[in-house]
Short mmCIF file of C-alpha atoms in Angstrom, two decimals:
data_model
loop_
_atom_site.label_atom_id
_atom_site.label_comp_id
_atom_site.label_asym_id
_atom_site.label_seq_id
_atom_site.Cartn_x
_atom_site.Cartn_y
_atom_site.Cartn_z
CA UNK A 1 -103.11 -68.93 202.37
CA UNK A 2 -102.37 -64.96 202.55
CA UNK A 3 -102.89 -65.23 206.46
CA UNK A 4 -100.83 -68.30 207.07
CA UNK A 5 -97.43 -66.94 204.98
CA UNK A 6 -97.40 -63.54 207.20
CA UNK A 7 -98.26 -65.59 210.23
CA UNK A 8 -95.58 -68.07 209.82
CA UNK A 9 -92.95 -65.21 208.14
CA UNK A 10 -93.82 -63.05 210.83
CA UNK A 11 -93.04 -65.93 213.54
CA UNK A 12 -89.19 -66.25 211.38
CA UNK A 13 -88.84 -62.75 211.24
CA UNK A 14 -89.40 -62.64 215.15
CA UNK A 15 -87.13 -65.44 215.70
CA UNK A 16 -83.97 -64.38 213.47
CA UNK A 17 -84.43 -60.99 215.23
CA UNK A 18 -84.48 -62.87 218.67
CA UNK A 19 -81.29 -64.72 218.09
CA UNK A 20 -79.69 -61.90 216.20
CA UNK A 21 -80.50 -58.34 217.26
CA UNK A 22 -80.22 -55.71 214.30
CA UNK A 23 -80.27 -58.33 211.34
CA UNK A 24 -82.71 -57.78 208.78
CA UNK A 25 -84.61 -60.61 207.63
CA UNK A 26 -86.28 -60.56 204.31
CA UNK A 27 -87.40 -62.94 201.84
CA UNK A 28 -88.45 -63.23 197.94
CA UNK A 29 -91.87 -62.32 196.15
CA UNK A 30 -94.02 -63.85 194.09
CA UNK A 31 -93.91 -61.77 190.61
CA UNK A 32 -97.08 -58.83 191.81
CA UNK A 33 -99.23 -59.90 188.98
CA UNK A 34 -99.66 -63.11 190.40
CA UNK A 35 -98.66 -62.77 194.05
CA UNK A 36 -102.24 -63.29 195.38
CA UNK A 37 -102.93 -66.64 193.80
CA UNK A 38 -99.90 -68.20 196.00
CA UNK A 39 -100.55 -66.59 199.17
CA UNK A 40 -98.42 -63.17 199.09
CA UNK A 41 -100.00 -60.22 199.96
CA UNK A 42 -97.65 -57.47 198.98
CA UNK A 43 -100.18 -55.04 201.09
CA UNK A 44 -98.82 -57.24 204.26
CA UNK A 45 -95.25 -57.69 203.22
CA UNK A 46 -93.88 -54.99 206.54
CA UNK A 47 -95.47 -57.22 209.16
CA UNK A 48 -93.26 -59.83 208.03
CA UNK A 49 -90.35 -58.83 206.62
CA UNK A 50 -87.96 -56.10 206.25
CA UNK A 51 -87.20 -55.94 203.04
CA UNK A 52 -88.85 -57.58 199.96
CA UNK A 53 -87.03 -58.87 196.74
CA UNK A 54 -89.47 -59.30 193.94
CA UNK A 55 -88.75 -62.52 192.26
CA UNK A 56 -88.77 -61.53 188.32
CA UNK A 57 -85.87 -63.57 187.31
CA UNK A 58 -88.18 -66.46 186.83
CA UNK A 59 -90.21 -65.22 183.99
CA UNK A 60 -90.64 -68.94 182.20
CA UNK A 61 -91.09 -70.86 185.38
CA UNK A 62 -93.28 -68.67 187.56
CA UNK A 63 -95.08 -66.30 184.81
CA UNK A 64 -94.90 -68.06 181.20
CA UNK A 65 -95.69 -71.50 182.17
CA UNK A 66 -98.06 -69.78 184.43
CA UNK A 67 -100.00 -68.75 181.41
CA UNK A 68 -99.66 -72.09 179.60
CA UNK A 69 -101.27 -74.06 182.31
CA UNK A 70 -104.28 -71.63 183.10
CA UNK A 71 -104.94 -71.10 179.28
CA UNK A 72 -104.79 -74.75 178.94
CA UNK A 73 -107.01 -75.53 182.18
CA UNK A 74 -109.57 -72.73 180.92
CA UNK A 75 -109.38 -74.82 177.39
CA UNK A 76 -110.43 -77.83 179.12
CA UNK A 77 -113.41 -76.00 181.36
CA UNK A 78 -114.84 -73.64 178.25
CA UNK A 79 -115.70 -76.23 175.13
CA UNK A 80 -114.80 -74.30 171.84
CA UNK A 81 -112.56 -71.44 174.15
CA UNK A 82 -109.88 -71.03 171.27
CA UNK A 83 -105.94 -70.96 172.44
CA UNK A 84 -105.60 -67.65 171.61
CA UNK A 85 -108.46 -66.68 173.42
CA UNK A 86 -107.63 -68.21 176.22
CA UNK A 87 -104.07 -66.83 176.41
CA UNK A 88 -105.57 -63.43 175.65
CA UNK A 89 -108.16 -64.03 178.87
CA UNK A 90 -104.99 -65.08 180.93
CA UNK A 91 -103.33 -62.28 179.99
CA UNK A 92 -106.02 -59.60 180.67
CA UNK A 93 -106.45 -61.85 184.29
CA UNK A 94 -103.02 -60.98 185.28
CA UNK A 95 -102.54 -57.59 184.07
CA UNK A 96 -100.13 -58.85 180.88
CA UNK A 97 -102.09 -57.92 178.59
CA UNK A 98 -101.34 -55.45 175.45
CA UNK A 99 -97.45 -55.92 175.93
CA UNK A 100 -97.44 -58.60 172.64
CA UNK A 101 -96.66 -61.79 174.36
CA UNK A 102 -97.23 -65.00 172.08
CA UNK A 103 -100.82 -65.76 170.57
CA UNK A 104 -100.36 -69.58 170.63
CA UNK A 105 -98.71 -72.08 173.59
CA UNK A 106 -96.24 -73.56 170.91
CA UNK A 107 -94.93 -69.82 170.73
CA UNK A 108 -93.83 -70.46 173.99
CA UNK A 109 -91.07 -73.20 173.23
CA UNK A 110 -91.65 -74.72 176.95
CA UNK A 111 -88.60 -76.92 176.37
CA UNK A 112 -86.56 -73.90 175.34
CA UNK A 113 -86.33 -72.06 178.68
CA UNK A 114 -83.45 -70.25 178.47
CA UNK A 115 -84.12 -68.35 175.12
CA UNK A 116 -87.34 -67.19 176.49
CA UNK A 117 -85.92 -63.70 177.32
CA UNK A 118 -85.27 -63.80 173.52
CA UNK A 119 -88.48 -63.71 172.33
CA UNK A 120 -90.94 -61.80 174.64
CA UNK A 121 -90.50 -58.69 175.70
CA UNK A 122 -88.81 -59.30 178.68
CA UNK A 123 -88.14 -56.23 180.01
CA UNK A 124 -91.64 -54.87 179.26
CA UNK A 125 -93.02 -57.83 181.41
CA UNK A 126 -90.32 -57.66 184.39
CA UNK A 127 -91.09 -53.83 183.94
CA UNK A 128 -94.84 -54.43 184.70
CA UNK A 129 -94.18 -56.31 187.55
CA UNK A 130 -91.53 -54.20 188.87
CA UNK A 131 -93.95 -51.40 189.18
CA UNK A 132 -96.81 -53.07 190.83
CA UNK A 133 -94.85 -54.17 193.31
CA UNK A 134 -93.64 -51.11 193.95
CA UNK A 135 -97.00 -49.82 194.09
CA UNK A 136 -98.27 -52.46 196.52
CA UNK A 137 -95.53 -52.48 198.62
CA UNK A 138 -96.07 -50.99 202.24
CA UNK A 139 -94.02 -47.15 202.19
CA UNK A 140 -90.87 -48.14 203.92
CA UNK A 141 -90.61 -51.58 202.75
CA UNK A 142 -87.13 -51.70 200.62
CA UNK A 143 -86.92 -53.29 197.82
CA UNK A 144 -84.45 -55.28 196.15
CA UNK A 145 -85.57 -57.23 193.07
CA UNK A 146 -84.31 -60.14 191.64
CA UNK A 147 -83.22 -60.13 188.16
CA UNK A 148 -81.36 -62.57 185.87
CA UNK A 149 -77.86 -61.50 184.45
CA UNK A 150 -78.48 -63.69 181.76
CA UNK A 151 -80.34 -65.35 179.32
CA UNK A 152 -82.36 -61.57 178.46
CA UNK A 153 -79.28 -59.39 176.47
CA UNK A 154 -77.50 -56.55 178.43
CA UNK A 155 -79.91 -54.33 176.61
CA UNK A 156 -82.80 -55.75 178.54
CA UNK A 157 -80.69 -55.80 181.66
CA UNK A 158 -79.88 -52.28 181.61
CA UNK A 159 -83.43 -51.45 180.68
CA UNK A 160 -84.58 -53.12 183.54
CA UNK A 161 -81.90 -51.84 186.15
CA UNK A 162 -82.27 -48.25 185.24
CA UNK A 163 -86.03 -48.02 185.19
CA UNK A 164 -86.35 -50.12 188.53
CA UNK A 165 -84.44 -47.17 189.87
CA UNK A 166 -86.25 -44.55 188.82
CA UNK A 167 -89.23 -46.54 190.25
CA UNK A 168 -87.49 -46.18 193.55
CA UNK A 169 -86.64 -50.00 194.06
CA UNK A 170 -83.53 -50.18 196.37
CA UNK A 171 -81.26 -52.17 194.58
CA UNK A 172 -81.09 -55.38 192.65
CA UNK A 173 -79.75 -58.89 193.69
CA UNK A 174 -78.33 -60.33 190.74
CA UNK A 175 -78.74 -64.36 190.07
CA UNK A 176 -76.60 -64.98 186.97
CA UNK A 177 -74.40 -62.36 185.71
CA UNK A 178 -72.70 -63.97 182.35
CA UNK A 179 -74.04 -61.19 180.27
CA UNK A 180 -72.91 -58.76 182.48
CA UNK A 181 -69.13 -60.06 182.16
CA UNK A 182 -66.63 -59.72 179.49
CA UNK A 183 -64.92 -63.07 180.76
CA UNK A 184 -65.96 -66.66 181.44
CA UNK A 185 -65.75 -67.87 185.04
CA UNK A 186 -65.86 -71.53 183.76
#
């Protein structure tokens, strides 16, 4: 899977590049911790792109329910595997572990997305990914993650803006900003 996303990204990248000389093409990550397991190899990311933007605005939909569905599937494969075990195996799989994140599925509130940010810590988990990518990221690459501007409390946000700078990210592309204003667009 790794080898046929840089083939066919490096095959786009050629093409936009073709057709427009001196345009950057670039396109979103997988969260780091669990980049592998969908076929993005953050190692490879330069041969296909020019910049990356780690995806960690999706922290229920690409990393929480993540976690429910593995702990669940190792549930079914490991009689007697307790849910709390399992979670805590997940966890430790994907590098999560020891940041507090819920003990049980139900914590989880799957049909309560949006208050998610609420009750994990957020920034502690966007943080953790932040940095690997970083880390795994070719020298060169930039890097522009993708955070939400809501839904996770401007303390969060700020948290996670000013840290991702120190790490040396490039800049962030904002999807959502309605914490971030003092008005309603609406």
């Amino acid at each position: 899977r790794c080898d046929l996303v840089v083939r066919n990204l490096t095959r786009f990248r050629s093409a936009v590049h073709a057709a427009a000389p001196g345009k950057a093409f670039g396109t979103d990550t997988y969260p780091a911790s669990m980049a592998l397991t969908v076929g993005h190899d953050y190692l490879r990311w330069d041969q296909m792109s020019d910049f990356a933007s780690p995806l960690v605005s999706h922290i229920s939909a690409f990393v929480c329910n993540t976690f429910i569905e593995w702990a669940r599937f190792l549930q079914q494969e490991v009689p007697n595997l307790a849910e709390a075990d399992a979670l805590q195996l997940v966890y430790r799989f994907t590098g999560y572990d020891g940041m507090g994140l819920p003990e049980t599925i139900a914590a989880y509130k799957e049909d309560e997305p949006a208050t998610l940010g609420y009750r994990i810590p957020t920034a502690d988990l966007v943080l953790r990914d932040l940095y690997k990518a970083k880390l795994l990221l070719p020298e060169g690459v930039p890097s522009f993650p993708i955070i939400h501007g809501e839904g996770w409390g401007r303390e969060t946000i700020d948290r996670i803006v000013d840290e991702s700078r120190e790490m040396g990210h490039d800049g962030i592309v904002w999807q959502g900003t309605a914490e971030l204003m003092g008005y309603n667009f609406g």
